[in-house]
Coordinates of N, CA and C in Angstrom, one line a residue:
P28 N 89.1 12.9 -32.2 CA 88.4 11.7 -32.7 C 88.6 10.2 -31.9
G29 N 87.2 9.8 -32.0 CA 87.2 8.3 -31.4 C 86.7 7.4 -32.1
V30 N 87.0 6.2 -31.5 CA 86.4 5.1 -32.1 C 85.0 5.0 -31.5
E31 N 83.8 4.8 -32.0 CA 82.3 4.3 -31.9 C 82.2 3.1 -31.8
T32 N 81.9 2.5 -30.0 CA 81.7 1.0 -29.7 C 80.7 0.6 -29.4
A33 N 80.1 -0.5 -30.2 CA 79.0 -0.8 -29.7 C 78.9 -2.2 -29.5
C34 N 78.2 -2.8 -28.3 CA 78.2 -4.4 -28.1 C 76.8 -4.6 -29.2
V35 N 77.0 -5.6 -29.6 CA 76.1 -6.3 -30.1 C 75.3 -7.3 -29.3
P36 N 74.0 -6.8 -28.8 CA 73.0 -7.5 -28.0 C 73.3 -9.4 -28.4
Y37 N 73.5 -10.0 -27.3 CA 73.3 -11.6 -27.6 C 72.4 -11.9 -28.6
S38 N 71.3 -11.4 -28.4 CA 70.4 -11.8 -29.2 C 70.3 -11.7 -30.8
D39 N 71.4 -10.7 -30.9 CA 71.8 -10.2 -32.3 C 72.8 -11.3 -32.9
I40 N 73.5 -12.0 -32.2 CA 74.5 -12.6 -32.8 C 73.9 -14.0 -33.3
G41 N 74.3 -14.0 -34.7 CA 73.9 -14.9 -35.3 C 72.9 -14.7 -36.5
R42 N 72.3 -13.5 -36.1 CA 71.2 -12.9 -37.3 C 71.6 -12.3 -38.4
P43 N 71.5 -12.4 -39.6 CA 71.8 -11.8 -40.5 C 72.1 -10.1 -40.6
L44 N 73.2 -9.8 -41.1 CA 73.7 -8.3 -41.0 C 72.7 -7.5 -41.7
A45 N 71.8 -8.3 -42.5 CA 70.7 -7.3 -43.0 C 69.9 -7.3 -41.8
H46 N 69.4 -8.0 -41.1 CA 68.3 -7.3 -40.3 C 68.6 -6.3 -39.0
L47 N 70.0 -6.1 -38.9 CA 70.3 -5.0 -38.4 C 70.2 -3.9 -38.9
N48 N 69.6 -2.8 -38.3 CA 69.4 -1.3 -38.4 C 70.9 -0.3 -38.3
P49 N 71.7 -0.1 -39.0 CA 73.1 0.6 -38.9 C 71.9 2.0 -39.2
N50 N 73.1 2.9 -38.4 CA 72.6 4.7 -38.2 C 73.4 5.1 -39.4
V51 N 73.9 4.2 -40.5 CA 74.7 5.0 -41.3 C 74.0 5.1 -42.9
R52 N 74.5 6.3 -43.6 CA 73.7 6.3 -44.7 C 74.3 5.4 -46.0
Y53 N 74.5 4.2 -45.8 CA 75.5 3.3 -46.4 C 74.4 1.9 -46.8
H54 N 74.2 1.9 -48.5 CA 73.8 0.3 -48.5 C 74.1 -0.6 -49.1
R55 N 75.7 -0.7 -49.1 CA 76.5 -1.8 -49.6 C 77.1 -2.6 -48.2
L56 N 76.8 -2.3 -47.0 CA 77.6 -2.4 -45.6 C 77.6 -4.4 -45.8
E57 N 76.2 -4.9 -46.0 CA 76.0 -6.3 -46.4 C 77.1 -6.8 -47.7
Q58 N 77.1 -6.6 -48.7 CA 77.8 -6.9 -49.7 C 79.2 -6.7 -49.4
D59 N 79.9 -5.2 -48.5 CA 81.1 -5.4 -48.6 C 81.5 -6.4 -47.7
A60 N 80.9 -6.7 -46.2 CA 81.2 -7.8 -45.4 C 81.1 -8.8 -46.0
H61 N 80.7 -9.6 -47.1 CA 80.7 -10.4 -47.4 C 82.2 -10.9 -48.6
Q62 N 82.3 -9.3 -49.4 CA 83.5 -9.4 -49.7 C 84.8 -9.2 -49.3
V63 N 84.6 -8.9 -48.1 CA 85.8 -8.7 -46.8 C 86.2 -10.3 -46.6
L64 N 85.0 -11.1 -46.4 CA 85.2 -12.8 -45.9 C 85.4 -13.5 -47.0
K65 N 85.0 -12.8 -48.1 CA 85.7 -14.2 -49.6 C 86.9 -13.9 -49.8
E66 N 87.5 -12.4 -49.8 CA 89.1 -12.1 -50.2 C 90.2 -11.9 -49.0
L67 N 89.1 -12.0 -47.8 CA 89.9 -11.7 -46.5 C 90.9 -10.9 -46.5
E68 N 90.5 -9.5 -47.1 CA 91.4 -8.3 -47.4 C 90.2 -7.2 -46.2
P69 N 91.1 -6.5 -45.6 CA 89.9 -5.3 -45.0 C 89.8 -4.4 -45.9
F70 N 88.6 -3.8 -45.5 CA 87.8 -2.8 -46.4 C 87.4 -1.3 -45.3
T71 N 87.7 -0.3 -45.9 CA 87.6 0.8 -45.3 C 87.1 2.2 -46.4
R72 N 86.0 3.0 -45.7 CA 85.3 3.6 -46.4 C 84.5 4.5 -45.5
E73 N 84.5 6.2 -46.1 CA 84.1 7.1 -45.4 C 82.6 6.8 -45.5
V74 N 81.5 6.9 -44.4 CA 80.3 6.8 -44.5 C 79.9 8.0 -43.7
V75 N 78.4 8.3 -43.8 CA 77.9 9.6 -43.4 C 76.4 9.0 -42.3
T76 N 76.2 9.0 -41.2 CA 75.0 8.6 -40.2 C 73.8 9.3 -40.9
K77 N 72.8 8.9 -40.4 CA 71.1 9.9 -40.8 C 71.5 11.0 -40.1
G78 N 72.3 11.3 -39.2 CA 72.3 12.5 -38.8 C 73.3 14.0 -39.1
G79 N 74.1 13.1 -40.2 CA 74.7 13.7 -41.1 C 76.3 13.9 -40.1
R80 N 76.6 13.1 -39.5 CA 77.8 12.8 -38.6 C 78.9 11.8 -39.3
W81 N 80.2 12.1 -39.9 CA 80.9 11.2 -40.9 C 81.9 10.7 -39.6
Y82 N 81.8 9.1 -40.5 CA 82.9 7.9 -39.8 C 83.7 7.4 -40.8
R83 N 85.0 6.8 -40.7 CA 85.5 6.2 -41.5 C 85.0 4.6 -40.8
M84 N 84.5 4.0 -41.9 CA 84.1 2.8 -41.1 C 85.2 1.8 -41.8
R85 N 85.3 0.5 -40.9 CA 86.8 -0.3 -41.5 C 85.8 -1.9 -41.1
I86 N 86.0 -2.9 -42.1 CA 85.4 -4.3 -42.2 C 86.4 -4.9 -42.2
M87 N 86.7 -5.8 -41.2 CA 88.2 -6.2 -41.3 C 87.3 -8.3 -40.7
P88 N 88.0 -9.0 -41.5 CA 87.8 -10.5 -41.1 C 88.3 -10.7 -39.8
C89 N 87.4 -11.7 -39.1 CA 87.4 -12.0 -37.6 C 88.3 -13.3 -37.7
R90 N 89.2 -13.4 -37.0 CA 90.0 -14.6 -36.7 C 89.9 -15.4 -35.5
S91 N 89.6 -16.7 -35.4 CA 89.8 -17.4 -34.2 C 91.2 -17.8 -33.6
M92 N 91.5 -18.0 -32.4 CA 92.6 -18.3 -31.9 C 93.6 -19.4 -33.1
D93 N 92.6 -20.5 -33.7 CA 92.8 -21.6 -34.6 C 93.3 -20.9 -36.0
N94 N 93.1 -19.6 -36.0 CA 93.3 -18.9 -37.4 C 91.9 -19.4 -38.5
V95 N 90.8 -19.5 -38.0 CA 89.5 -19.7 -38.6 C 88.9 -18.5 -38.4
I96 N 88.3 -18.2 -39.9 CA 87.8 -17.0 -40.2 C 86.2 -17.3 -39.3
E97 N 85.9 -16.1 -38.3 CA 84.5 -16.8 -38.1 C 83.5 -15.7 -38.3
G98 N 83.6 -14.8 -39.1 CA 83.0 -13.6 -39.1 C 83.6 -12.1 -39.4
A99 N 83.2 -11.1 -39.4 CA 83.8 -9.6 -39.5 C 83.3 -8.9 -38.3
I100 N 84.6 -8.2 -38.4 CA 84.4 -7.0 -37.4 C 84.3 -5.5 -37.8
I101 N 83.1 -5.0 -37.5 CA 82.9 -3.5 -38.3 C 83.3 -2.6 -37.1
T102 N 83.8 -1.6 -37.7 CA 84.5 -0.4 -36.8 C 84.2 0.7 -37.0
F103 N 83.9 1.8 -36.7 CA 83.6 3.4 -37.0 C 84.3 4.3 -36.3
L104 N 85.3 5.1 -37.0 CA 86.2 6.1 -36.5 C 85.3 7.3 -36.7
D105 N 85.1 8.2 -35.9 CA 84.7 9.3 -35.8 C 85.7 10.4 -36.6
I106 N 85.1 10.7 -37.6 CA 86.1 12.2 -38.5 C 85.3 13.1 -39.0
D107 N 84.2 13.4 -38.2 CA 83.6 14.2 -38.6 C 84.3 16.0 -38.8
D108 N 85.3 15.8 -37.3 CA 85.8 17.4 -37.2 C 86.8 17.5 -38.3
S109 N 87.5 16.4 -38.9 CA 88.5 16.3 -40.2 C 88.0 16.9 -41.1
I110 N 86.9 16.3 -41.5 CA 85.9 16.2 -42.6 C 85.5 17.8 -42.8
K111 N 84.9 18.3 -41.6 CA 84.5 19.5 -42.0 C 85.8 20.4 -41.9
L112 N 87.0 20.6 -41.1 CA 87.8 21.1 -41.2 C 88.3 20.9 -42.6
T113 N 88.4 19.9 -43.3 CA 88.9 20.1 -44.6 C 88.0 20.7 -45.5
E114 N 86.7 20.7 -45.6 CA 85.8 21.6 -46.0 C 86.0 23.0 -45.6
R115 N 86.3 23.4 -45.0 CA 86.5 24.9 -44.4 C 87.8 25.1 -45.1
L116 N 88.9 24.5 -45.0 CA 89.9 24.8 -45.5 C 89.8 24.7 -46.8
G117 N 89.3 23.9 -47.9 CA 88.5 23.9 -49.1 C 88.4 25.2 -49.5
T118 N 87.0 25.8 -48.9 CA 86.2 26.9 -49.0 C 87.3 28.2 -48.9
T119 N 88.0 28.3 -47.9 CA 89.3 29.4 -47.7 C 90.2 29.3 -49.0
Q120 N 90.7 27.9 -49.4 CA 91.6 28.2 -50.5 C 90.7 28.6 -51.9
Q121 N 89.3 28.0 -51.7 CA 88.4 28.8 -53.4 C 88.6 30.5 -53.1
A122 N 88.3 30.9 -51.4 CA 88.3 32.2 -51.9 C 89.6 33.0 -52.2
L123 N 90.8 32.2 -51.4 CA 92.1 32.8 -51.7 C 92.1 32.9 -53.5
D124 N 92.0 31.8 -53.8 CA 92.3 32.0 -55.4 C 91.5 32.8 -56.0
L125 N 90.4 33.1 -55.9 CA 89.2 33.8 -56.5 C 89.9 35.5 -56.0
A126 N 90.4 35.9 -54.5 CA 91.0 36.7 -54.7 C 92.1 37.2 -55.5
H127 N 93.1 36.0 -55.4 CA 94.2 36.0 -56.5 C 93.9 36.7 -58.0
S128 N 93.2 36.0 -58.3 CA 92.3 36.2 -59.6 C 92.0 37.7 -59.7
I129 N 91.4 38.6 -59.1 CA 90.8 39.7 -59.1 C 92.1 40.6 -59.0
V130 N 93.1 40.6 -58.1 CA 94.5 41.3 -58.2 C 95.1 41.0 -59.5
N131 N 94.9 40.0 -59.9 CA 95.9 39.8 -61.2 C 95.0 40.6 -62.5
T132 N 93.8 40.7 -62.3 CA 93.0 41.3 -63.1 C 93.1 43.0 -63.3
C133 N 93.6 43.5 -62.0 CA 93.8 45.4 -62.2 C 94.9 45.4 -62.9
R134 N 94.6 46.5 -64.0 CA 95.7 46.9 -65.0 C 96.8 47.9 -64.1
E135 N 96.4 48.3 -62.8 CA 97.5 48.9 -62.3 C 98.6 48.5 -61.2
P136 N 99.4 48.8 -61.0 CA 100.3 47.9 -60.0 C 99.8 47.5 -58.7
L137 N 99.7 46.5 -58.2 CA 98.8 46.4 -57.0 C 99.7 45.4 -55.8
L138 N 99.6 46.2 -55.0 CA 100.4 45.4 -53.7 C 99.1 44.6 -52.8
V139 N 99.3 43.6 -52.6 CA 98.3 42.9 -51.1 C 99.4 43.0 -49.7
L140 N 98.6 43.6 -49.0 CA 99.6 43.7 -47.7 C 99.1 43.0 -46.5
D141 N 99.6 42.4 -45.6 CA 99.3 41.8 -44.5 C 99.4 42.8 -43.2
Q142 N 98.6 42.8 -41.9 CA 98.5 43.3 -40.8 C 100.3 43.7 -40.6
D143 N 101.3 43.4 -41.0 CA 102.5 43.4 -40.4 C 103.2 44.4 -41.8
L144 N 102.3 44.7 -42.8 CA 102.9 45.1 -43.7 C 104.0 44.3 -44.6
D145 N 103.8 43.2 -44.6 CA 104.4 42.1 -45.4 C 103.9 42.1 -46.7
V146 N 104.2 41.7 -47.9 CA 103.5 41.8 -49.2 C 103.0 40.0 -49.2
V147 N 101.8 39.9 -49.2 CA 101.2 38.8 -49.3 C 101.0 38.3 -50.7
S148 N 100.9 39.2 -51.7 CA 101.1 39.1 -53.2 C 100.4 40.3 -54.1
A149 N 101.3 40.2 -55.5 CA 101.3 41.2 -56.0 C 100.9 41.2 -57.4
N150 N 100.2 41.9 -58.1 CA 99.8 41.6 -59.7 C 100.8 41.7 -60.8
Q151 N 100.7 41.3 -61.8 CA 101.6 41.2 -62.7 C 101.8 42.4 -63.6
A152 N 101.2 43.7 -63.2 CA 101.5 44.9 -63.7 C 102.3 45.4 -62.7
F153 N 102.6 45.1 -61.2 CA 103.5 45.6 -60.3 C 104.7 44.9 -60.5
Y154 N 104.7 43.6 -61.4 CA 106.4 43.2 -61.3 C 107.0 43.9 -62.6
T155 N 105.8 43.9 -63.4 CA 106.4 44.7 -65.0 C 106.9 46.1 -64.7
F156 N 106.1 46.8 -63.8 CA 106.2 48.2 -63.6 C 107.6 48.5 -63.1
F157 N 107.6 47.7 -62.0 CA 108.7 48.0 -60.9 C 110.1 47.3 -61.5
Q158 N 109.9 46.2 -62.5 CA 111.1 45.6 -63.3 C 111.4 44.4 -61.8
T159 N 110.5 43.5 -61.3 CA 110.9 43.0 -60.3 C 110.1 41.7 -60.1
T160 N 110.2 40.8 -59.6 CA 109.6 39.2 -59.4 C 108.9 39.1 -58.2
A161 N 108.6 38.0 -58.2 CA 107.7 37.2 -57.1 C 108.5 37.0 -55.9
E162 N 109.6 36.5 -56.3 CA 111.1 35.9 -55.5 C 111.4 37.4 -54.8
F163 N 111.6 38.6 -55.3 CA 111.8 39.8 -54.4 C 111.0 40.5 -53.8
T164 N 109.6 40.1 -53.7 CA 108.6 40.6 -53.4 C 107.8 40.2 -52.4
V165 N 107.2 38.4 -52.7 CA 106.3 38.0 -51.5 C 106.7 37.8 -50.6
N166 N 106.2 37.9 -49.5 CA 106.8 37.6 -48.3 C 107.8 38.5 -47.7
R167 N 108.1 39.7 -48.3 CA 109.1 40.7 -47.9 C 108.3 42.0 -47.3
P168 N 108.9 42.7 -46.1 CA 108.2 43.6 -45.6 C 108.1 44.8 -46.8
L169 N 107.1 45.6 -46.9 CA 106.8 46.3 -47.9 C 108.0 47.3 -47.6
Y170 N 108.8 47.9 -46.8 CA 109.8 49.1 -46.5 C 110.8 48.3 -47.1
E171 N 111.1 47.0 -47.1 CA 112.1 46.6 -47.5 C 112.6 46.3 -49.0
L172 N 111.4 46.3 -49.7 CA 111.2 45.9 -51.2 C 112.6 46.8 -51.6
G173 N 112.8 46.7 -52.9 CA 114.2 46.9 -54.1 C 114.8 48.1 -53.3
N174 N 116.0 47.2 -52.0 CA 116.9 47.8 -51.4 C 116.3 49.1 -50.9
S175 N 115.3 48.7 -49.9 CA 114.5 49.5 -49.4 C 113.8 51.0 -49.7
Q176 N 113.7 51.0 -51.2 CA 113.1 52.0 -51.9 C 111.4 52.6 -51.7
W177 N 111.2 51.3 -50.9 CA 109.9 51.6 -50.6 C 109.3 52.2 -49.1
D178 N 110.4 52.6 -48.6 CA 110.5 52.9 -47.2 C 110.7 54.2 -47.4
I179 N 109.2 54.8 -47.7 CA 108.8 56.5 -48.2 C 108.4 57.1 -47.0
P180 N 109.0 58.2 -46.0 CA 108.2 58.6 -45.2 C 107.1 59.2 -45.2
A181 N 106.3 59.7 -46.2 CA 104.7 59.7 -46.6 C 104.2 58.8 -46.4
L182 N 104.8 57.6 -46.9 CA 103.8 56.2 -47.4 C 103.7 55.8 -45.8
R183 N 104.9 55.5 -45.0 CA 104.9 55.2 -43.6 C 104.1 55.4 -42.7
E184 N 104.0 56.9 -42.7 CA 103.4 58.0 -41.9 C 101.9 57.3 -42.3
L185 N 101.5 57.6 -43.5 CA 100.2 57.1 -43.8 C 99.7 55.4 -43.4
L186 N 100.7 54.7 -43.6 CA 100.0 53.1 -43.1 C 100.5 53.1 -41.8
D187 N 101.1 53.6 -41.3 CA 101.3 53.4 -40.1 C 100.0 54.1 -39.0
T188 N 99.2 55.1 -39.8 CA 98.0 55.9 -39.3 C 97.0 54.8 -39.6
I189 N 96.8 54.3 -40.8 CA 95.5 53.8 -41.2 C 95.4 52.7 -40.9
I190 N 96.3 51.3 -40.9 CA 96.3 50.4 -40.4 C 95.8 50.1 -38.8
P191 N 96.4 50.6 -37.7 CA 95.9 50.3 -36.5 C 94.6 51.2 -36.5
S192 N 94.1 51.7 -37.1 CA 92.8 52.2 -36.8 C 91.8 52.0 -37.9
D193 N 92.3 50.9 -38.5 CA 90.9 50.1 -39.2 C 90.4 51.5 -40.4
E194 N 91.1 52.0 -41.1 CA 90.2 53.1 -41.6 C 90.6 52.9 -42.9
V195 N 90.0 53.5 -44.0 CA 90.3 53.5 -45.6 C 90.9 54.6 -46.2
F196 N 91.6 54.6 -47.3 CA 91.8 56.1 -47.7 C 92.2 55.4 -49.1
E197 N 92.1 56.5 -50.0 CA 91.7 56.5 -51.4 C 92.4 57.6 -51.9
D198 N 92.9 57.2 -53.4 CA 94.2 58.5 -53.9 C 95.2 58.6 -53.2
F199 N 95.7 58.2 -52.6 CA 97.0 58.6 -52.0 C 98.0 58.3 -52.9
E200 N 98.7 59.3 -53.5 CA 99.8 59.3 -54.4 C 101.2 59.8 -53.9
V201 N 102.1 58.8 -54.3 CA 103.6 58.8 -53.6 C 104.3 59.4 -55.0
T202 N 105.3 60.3 -54.6 CA 105.8 60.9 -55.8 C 107.4 60.2 -55.2
H203 N 108.1 59.3 -56.0 CA 109.3 58.8 -55.4 C 110.3 58.3 -56.8
D204 N 111.7 58.7 -56.9 CA 112.3 58.2 -57.6 C 112.7 56.9 -57.4
F205 N 112.4 56.0 -58.3 CA 112.9 54.8 -58.0 C 113.7 54.4 -59.3
P206 N 115.1 53.7 -58.7 CA 116.3 53.7 -59.4 C 115.8 52.9 -60.8
K207 N 114.6 51.9 -61.0 CA 114.6 51.3 -62.5 C 113.1 52.0 -62.8

């Protein structure tokens, strides 16, 4: 991000701000500039251009060397990339929240694993059935859960085959005596 700078043509000096044609979709520029000059406090607002690009606009009083207010300085900092990243992260968080809600509606015990077979999440049915908590489940390797009781050769063989090949499996049943 950088600061957009524009030199005001010599012919515009002294002209009313309302006569300038800024590229932003913001209709209070003149009123906000007057407010800054009245209160002598900087003003900051996020604005969007007519082309859809986002900037952080800042209006500050301009003082002379004799500390006399001579006008206002208006700067525009390009924040478009930051705004778009924030929007994408919000969308990602919404998707994660939805996925978490779906996992929690399943009545059967369910684990969500990442590509390294670490537990990303588990539903309440899993915690209840296996008498455990998120503290002892989430962010842990599958094969280390419950004192390594999930390190079952048939399960390891299946997952070691399925995960690298991006295949799908259904109805794989594991028979194992869990201590609890």
